[in-house]
Amino acid sequence: MNDEVALPYDDTDPDDIFRYSQELISKTFVDVLAMACEDDDQLEEKISYYNNSNGKGSLGNLLEEHYFLYKPNSSPEPDFFNAGLELKATPYESTKKGIKAGERLVISMIPNTEPIEIEFSNSHLEKKLSKILMIWYHRVKNQNRTEYRIDYTYLFDLYDKKYAKDLKIILEDYKIIVDKIISGNAHELSEGDTKYLGACTKGASAKTSYKPQFYNKDVLAKRRAFSLKQHYMSYILENYVKPESMAYDSILSEDELNYGDFDTMVLSKINSYIGKDIDELRRLFKISKDTDPKQINKILVNRMLGVNTDNSEEFQKANIKIKTIRVQKDNKIRENMSFHNISICDFVKQDFENSYEYELFESTRFLFVVFKENNLGKFILTGAKFWNMPIEELEKTGKVEWEKYKKKLLKGVNFKHSTDKNGKVKTGNDLPKMSNTQMFHLRPRAKKSAYLINGKRYGSGTESDMDLLPNGDKMTKQCFWLNHKYVLKIIEDLLS
């Protein structure tokens, strides 16, 4: 802390620092700079410096130097050392569904040249994470960074009673990360390994981010940092930072987490219903026969978990997605697993490591719940498992297949029209097929096909069913699907 300046707050008292931070609410970062600058020339110089997203002047640094009046540093100790309080400026964004955290909250680097601290207690991470003053600003597309408005300040205390369940899960996450590192497998770390506390990548580029491991000098691993995951930050924003809170169901009580880890307790809830068919479960949970057949399996899973919606507290915080899988009696899956429609013109502008698909499969945990057909044609619950895509598969096979689609879309999709026996024109294309891939493939999910090729319309769909191609033509919107054979390998242990 800067001893030469009389501080406008007590730097030993977290509550007084928080009190002072609240004076930031409704101010832009330009307003903060204007209070600290002596003249317009200096102000313009500072605005230009902090608007440079490629420079070293982060918005957090701006607040440290020009509002809280201390020099930014890279010390492993908390920013407000005398108060044991860390300062973090973090963005939120507005969406059609409301607001969400703009990104994960990076806390501290994971060491790669020295031993990692085995215990969370008294570790550098605990010192940085236990108390955080969060300054939330509204990030708006196409707006200069210094024009962002600060809307909320929040004093996060990991040891507050309301975070008691979270603390237990964060301790589990810490152990998962540490165990992987000390086993010499830091190169296999992925954000999907954990629930609330993540190990996110850090590095200017893919090449420069790879460094030797302390525990395995033969294999390079990406530089990573401990972070609170983006979905967890969204939950904090929606439930504690904003004056009005979202409504969430809770799967586990604090007491239940005393009897086992998160995964074990969740799976035990589902496994207690193994052997029951879908009709039995529907009657047990009093679910109407008129319920959409496409939704019934997910509704049943939520009921087994003791919640009424997909809005469960723990799954929202941990970015866990439920996927139900029906396996035929011959141990085959007929359907591939769909994910999201892509925007083709955005897709071809991305690099794989910065793509939506990489982020999805690197950071998401899935809960696979399996129903298998018996000899009577009924689908019986056979088990469940948590899964996230192994980082090696994603960065090798996944990258090759993703780039195969990007290359083809850029080169140009060729179309072929044929007429069936009923006189209906069908349009095919030469995108790589599922048979040409191991993990995932692109194909439509739309009910109706629609094309605009060389100015001529094909298919029975409308404009909303089409997506623009780089050459100006349009084709039916494309969706990524996990191949059914790939999914079958993941769940084969549940079928024995």
Short mmCIF file of C-alpha atoms in Angstrom, two decimals, residues 119-395:
data_model
loop_
_atom_site.label_atom_id
_atom_site.label_comp_id
_atom_site.label_asym_id
_atom_site.label_seq_id
_atom_site.Cartn_x
_atom_site.Cartn_y
_atom_site.Cartn_z
CA GLU A 119 -3.32 -28.22 1.11
CA PHE A 120 -5.70 -25.38 0.29
CA SER A 121 -5.49 -24.07 3.84
CA ASN A 122 -2.80 -21.35 4.15
CA SER A 123 -1.97 -21.63 0.44
CA HIS A 124 -1.38 -18.60 -1.76
CA LEU A 125 -4.68 -19.38 -3.47
CA GLU A 126 -6.58 -19.29 -0.19
CA LYS A 127 -5.11 -15.88 0.64
CA LYS A 128 -6.23 -14.53 -2.74
CA LEU A 129 -9.61 -16.25 -2.81
CA SER A 130 -10.94 -16.07 0.72
CA LYS A 131 -11.96 -12.39 0.53
CA ILE A 132 -12.46 -10.56 -2.78
CA LEU A 133 -13.77 -7.07 -3.45
CA MET A 134 -15.55 -7.55 -6.79
CA ILE A 135 -16.09 -4.43 -8.91
CA TRP A 136 -18.69 -5.34 -11.55
CA TYR A 137 -18.80 -3.23 -14.72
CA HIS A 138 -21.20 -3.45 -17.68
CA ARG A 139 -19.34 -4.55 -20.80
CA VAL A 140 -21.08 -3.35 -23.97
CA LYS A 141 -20.12 -4.43 -27.49
CA ASN A 142 -18.36 -1.76 -29.58
CA GLN A 143 -17.95 0.55 -26.58
CA ASN A 144 -14.51 1.79 -25.50
CA ARG A 145 -13.30 0.04 -22.35
CA THR A 146 -13.05 3.26 -20.35
CA GLU A 147 -16.69 4.04 -21.17
CA TYR A 148 -17.92 0.92 -19.34
CA ARG A 149 -20.09 1.79 -16.35
CA ILE A 150 -19.51 0.32 -12.88
CA ASP A 151 -22.86 -0.90 -11.59
CA TYR A 152 -22.13 -3.11 -8.58
CA THR A 153 -19.52 -3.69 -5.91
CA TYR A 154 -19.61 -6.84 -3.81
CA LEU A 155 -17.60 -8.18 -0.89
CA PHE A 156 -17.15 -11.92 -1.50
CA ASP A 157 -16.22 -13.96 1.58
CA LEU A 158 -15.61 -17.64 0.90
CA TYR A 159 -15.91 -18.44 4.60
CA ASP A 160 -19.29 -16.76 4.98
CA LYS A 161 -22.00 -19.25 5.99
CA LYS A 162 -23.90 -18.78 2.72
CA TYR A 163 -20.90 -20.20 0.84
CA ALA A 164 -20.53 -23.25 3.11
CA LYS A 165 -21.61 -25.75 0.40
CA ASP A 166 -19.55 -23.98 -2.22
CA LEU A 167 -16.44 -24.15 -0.04
CA LYS A 168 -16.72 -27.93 0.21
CA ILE A 169 -16.99 -28.26 -3.57
CA ILE A 170 -14.14 -25.79 -4.16
CA LEU A 171 -11.95 -27.89 -1.83
CA GLU A 172 -12.85 -30.98 -3.93
CA ASP A 173 -11.93 -29.06 -7.07
CA TYR A 174 -8.61 -27.95 -5.61
CA LYS A 175 -7.73 -31.56 -4.77
CA ILE A 176 -8.65 -32.73 -8.29
CA ILE A 177 -6.35 -30.11 -9.85
CA VAL A 178 -3.49 -30.71 -7.40
CA ASP A 179 -3.69 -34.51 -7.77
CA LYS A 180 -3.46 -34.26 -11.55
CA ILE A 181 -0.49 -31.90 -11.36
CA ILE A 182 1.58 -33.91 -8.85
CA SER A 183 0.92 -37.11 -10.81
CA GLY A 184 2.77 -35.47 -13.72
CA ASN A 185 -0.40 -34.95 -15.77
CA ALA A 186 -0.74 -31.19 -15.80
CA HIS A 187 -0.92 -31.47 -19.60
CA GLU A 188 -4.25 -33.27 -19.18
CA LEU A 189 -5.86 -30.53 -17.08
CA SER A 190 -9.12 -29.13 -18.37
CA GLU A 191 -11.72 -26.76 -16.97
CA GLY A 192 -14.24 -29.54 -17.43
CA ASP A 193 -12.45 -31.58 -14.74
CA THR A 194 -13.90 -29.47 -11.96
CA LYS A 195 -17.06 -27.71 -10.89
CA TYR A 196 -16.58 -24.20 -9.43
CA LEU A 197 -12.81 -23.72 -9.23
CA GLY A 198 -11.21 -24.05 -12.64
CA ALA A 199 -7.71 -24.37 -14.08
CA CYS A 200 -7.95 -21.99 -17.04
CA THR A 201 -5.28 -21.52 -19.70
CA LYS A 202 -2.93 -18.53 -19.57
CA GLY A 203 -0.62 -17.47 -22.38
CA ALA A 204 -0.41 -15.07 -25.28
CA SER A 205 -0.55 -17.89 -27.80
CA ALA A 206 -0.81 -21.64 -27.90
CA LYS A 207 2.92 -22.00 -28.56
CA THR A 208 4.17 -19.66 -25.83
CA SER A 209 1.76 -21.04 -23.23
CA TYR A 210 3.45 -24.48 -23.16
CA LYS A 211 6.04 -24.84 -20.38
CA PRO A 212 7.86 -27.73 -18.64
CA GLN A 213 6.08 -29.35 -15.70
CA PHE A 214 7.76 -29.43 -12.30
CA TYR A 215 6.50 -33.01 -11.77
CA ASN A 216 7.05 -34.27 -15.33
CA LYS A 217 9.83 -32.51 -17.20
CA ASP A 218 9.43 -34.75 -20.26
CA VAL A 219 6.00 -33.39 -21.22
CA LEU A 220 5.15 -29.72 -21.76
CA ALA A 221 1.89 -28.42 -20.31
CA LYS A 222 -0.10 -25.24 -20.90
CA ARG A 223 0.31 -22.50 -18.33
CA ARG A 224 -2.84 -22.35 -16.25
CA ALA A 225 -4.34 -20.27 -13.49
CA PHE A 226 -6.82 -20.93 -10.71
CA SER A 227 -10.11 -19.22 -11.49
CA LEU A 228 -13.73 -19.07 -10.44
CA LYS A 229 -15.55 -20.43 -13.46
CA GLN A 230 -17.80 -18.18 -15.53
CA HIS A 231 -21.04 -19.97 -14.64
CA TYR A 232 -20.17 -19.78 -10.96
CA MET A 233 -19.56 -16.04 -11.32
CA SER A 234 -22.93 -15.67 -13.06
CA TYR A 235 -24.59 -17.38 -10.10
CA ILE A 236 -22.90 -14.95 -7.67
CA LEU A 237 -24.03 -12.03 -9.82
CA GLU A 238 -27.62 -13.22 -10.10
CA ASN A 239 -28.06 -14.25 -6.47
CA TYR A 240 -25.88 -12.06 -4.27
CA VAL A 241 -24.73 -9.00 -6.22
CA LYS A 242 -28.01 -7.87 -7.77
CA PRO A 243 -30.71 -6.58 -5.41
CA GLU A 244 -33.23 -9.11 -6.76
CA SER A 245 -32.28 -12.80 -6.82
CA MET A 246 -32.94 -15.61 -9.26
CA ALA A 247 -34.82 -18.68 -8.04
CA TYR A 248 -32.85 -21.94 -8.05
CA ASP A 249 -33.56 -25.43 -6.78
CA SER A 250 -30.82 -27.16 -4.79
CA ILE A 251 -29.80 -30.79 -5.38
CA LEU A 252 -27.63 -31.29 -2.29
CA SER A 253 -27.83 -29.97 1.24
CA GLU A 254 -24.74 -29.03 3.20
CA ASP A 255 -25.27 -32.11 5.39
CA GLU A 256 -25.35 -34.44 2.35
CA LEU A 257 -21.90 -33.21 1.31
CA ASN A 258 -20.61 -34.45 4.66
CA TYR A 259 -21.33 -38.03 3.53
CA GLY A 260 -19.49 -37.99 0.21
CA ASP A 261 -18.11 -35.87 -2.58
CA PHE A 262 -20.34 -34.00 -5.00
CA ASP A 263 -20.20 -36.54 -7.85
CA THR A 264 -20.82 -39.53 -5.57
CA MET A 265 -23.83 -37.94 -3.89
CA VAL A 266 -25.43 -36.83 -7.17
CA LEU A 267 -24.92 -40.22 -8.83
CA SER A 268 -26.29 -42.05 -5.78
CA LYS A 269 -29.57 -40.15 -6.14
CA ILE A 270 -29.98 -41.35 -9.73
CA ASN A 271 -28.64 -44.85 -9.13
CA SER A 272 -31.29 -45.48 -6.47
CA TYR A 273 -33.80 -45.73 -9.35
CA ILE A 274 -31.78 -48.16 -11.51
CA GLY A 275 -33.97 -50.94 -12.91
CA LYS A 276 -37.13 -48.83 -13.26
CA ASP A 277 -38.49 -48.14 -16.73
CA ILE A 278 -39.63 -44.76 -18.02
CA ASP A 279 -43.33 -45.49 -17.46
CA GLU A 280 -42.69 -46.55 -13.83
CA LEU A 281 -40.69 -43.40 -13.21
CA ARG A 282 -43.31 -41.23 -14.86
CA ARG A 283 -46.03 -42.67 -12.60
CA LEU A 284 -43.77 -42.41 -9.52
CA PHE A 285 -43.16 -38.71 -10.11
CA LYS A 286 -46.75 -38.05 -11.29
CA ILE A 287 -45.71 -36.75 -14.70
CA SER A 288 -48.49 -36.43 -17.26
CA LYS A 289 -48.69 -38.80 -20.23
CA ASP A 290 -49.10 -35.71 -22.41
CA THR A 291 -45.57 -34.49 -21.61
CA ASP A 292 -43.42 -33.88 -24.69
CA PRO A 293 -41.65 -37.22 -25.39
CA LYS A 294 -38.45 -35.30 -26.23
CA GLN A 295 -38.42 -33.75 -22.74
CA ILE A 296 -39.61 -36.65 -20.58
CA ASN A 297 -36.17 -38.17 -19.92
CA LYS A 298 -34.63 -34.91 -18.75
CA ILE A 299 -37.67 -34.17 -16.59
CA LEU A 300 -37.31 -37.59 -14.98
CA VAL A 301 -33.61 -36.98 -14.26
CA ASN A 302 -34.41 -33.69 -12.54
CA ARG A 303 -37.09 -35.39 -10.41
CA MET A 304 -34.61 -38.11 -9.42
CA LEU A 305 -32.26 -35.35 -8.32
CA GLY A 306 -35.06 -33.77 -6.28
CA VAL A 307 -35.43 -30.59 -8.37
CA ASN A 308 -38.24 -29.36 -10.58
CA THR A 309 -36.35 -27.55 -13.33
CA ASP A 310 -33.03 -27.43 -15.20
CA ASN A 311 -32.24 -24.41 -13.02
CA SER A 312 -30.57 -26.40 -10.25
CA GLU A 313 -28.15 -24.34 -8.20
CA GLU A 314 -25.21 -26.72 -8.36
CA PHE A 315 -25.49 -27.52 -12.08
CA GLN A 316 -25.79 -23.83 -12.99
CA LYS A 317 -22.71 -22.95 -10.94
CA ALA A 318 -20.67 -25.83 -12.33
CA ASN A 319 -21.81 -25.62 -15.98
CA ILE A 320 -23.06 -29.22 -15.91
CA LYS A 321 -25.36 -30.23 -18.76
CA ILE A 322 -27.72 -33.21 -18.51
CA LYS A 323 -27.76 -35.49 -21.56
CA THR A 324 -30.02 -38.53 -21.60
CA ILE A 325 -29.13 -41.42 -23.88
CA ARG A 326 -31.39 -44.22 -25.15
CA VAL A 327 -29.59 -47.44 -26.03
CA GLN A 328 -31.32 -50.11 -28.11
CA LYS A 329 -31.45 -53.71 -26.90
CA ASP A 330 -28.69 -54.59 -29.37
CA ASN A 331 -26.39 -52.16 -27.48
CA LYS A 332 -26.43 -49.57 -30.24
CA ILE A 333 -27.38 -45.91 -30.19
CA ARG A 334 -29.51 -44.84 -33.12
CA GLU A 335 -29.27 -41.09 -32.55
CA ASN A 336 -26.29 -38.76 -32.44
CA MET A 337 -26.09 -36.14 -29.67
CA SER A 338 -26.89 -32.61 -30.84
CA PHE A 339 -25.43 -29.40 -29.43
CA HIS A 340 -25.77 -26.01 -31.09
CA ASN A 341 -26.32 -24.40 -34.46
CA ILE A 342 -23.30 -22.55 -35.75
CA SER A 343 -23.15 -19.24 -37.58
CA ILE A 344 -21.10 -20.30 -40.60
CA CYS A 345 -19.59 -16.87 -41.36
CA ASP A 346 -18.49 -16.48 -37.73
CA PHE A 347 -17.27 -20.08 -37.59
CA VAL A 348 -14.83 -19.71 -40.50
CA LYS A 349 -13.26 -16.57 -38.96
CA GLN A 350 -12.25 -18.38 -35.76
CA ASP A 351 -9.19 -20.36 -34.76
CA PHE A 352 -9.96 -23.63 -33.04
CA GLU A 353 -8.46 -22.65 -29.65
CA ASN A 354 -10.65 -19.53 -29.54
CA SER A 355 -13.77 -21.12 -30.97
CA TYR A 356 -17.13 -21.63 -29.31
CA GLU A 357 -16.74 -25.37 -29.81
CA TYR A 358 -13.38 -25.49 -28.00
CA GLU A 359 -14.81 -23.47 -25.11
CA LEU A 360 -17.88 -25.73 -24.94
CA PHE A 361 -16.04 -29.03 -24.79
CA GLU A 362 -13.10 -27.76 -22.72
CA SER A 363 -15.18 -26.17 -19.97
CA THR A 364 -18.43 -28.16 -19.79
CA ARG A 365 -19.12 -31.21 -17.63
CA PHE A 366 -21.85 -33.54 -18.79
CA LEU A 367 -24.08 -35.81 -16.78
CA PHE A 368 -24.89 -38.77 -19.03
CA VAL A 369 -27.97 -40.71 -17.90
CA VAL A 370 -28.55 -43.98 -19.75
CA PHE A 371 -31.82 -45.79 -20.48
CA LYS A 372 -31.52 -49.17 -22.19
CA GLU A 373 -34.25 -51.05 -24.07
CA ASN A 374 -35.26 -54.46 -22.70
CA ASN A 375 -36.82 -57.39 -24.55
CA LEU A 376 -40.30 -55.92 -24.01
CA GLY A 377 -39.37 -52.69 -25.74
CA LYS A 378 -39.31 -50.67 -22.51
CA PHE A 379 -36.40 -48.36 -21.68
CA ILE A 380 -34.87 -49.12 -18.29
CA LEU A 381 -32.61 -46.78 -16.29
CA THR A 382 -29.19 -48.48 -16.25
CA GLY A 383 -26.98 -45.79 -14.68
CA ALA A 384 -25.33 -42.39 -14.94
CA LYS A 385 -21.84 -40.89 -15.07
CA PHE A 386 -20.13 -37.52 -15.20
CA TRP A 387 -17.94 -36.93 -18.24
CA ASN A 388 -15.92 -34.15 -19.80
CA MET A 389 -14.02 -34.43 -23.03
CA PRO A 390 -10.35 -35.38 -22.43
CA ILE A 391 -8.23 -32.40 -23.41
CA GLU A 392 -5.90 -34.56 -25.52
CA GLU A 393 -8.81 -35.83 -27.63
CA LEU A 394 -10.17 -32.32 -28.02
CA GLU A 395 -6.86 -30.77 -29.06
#
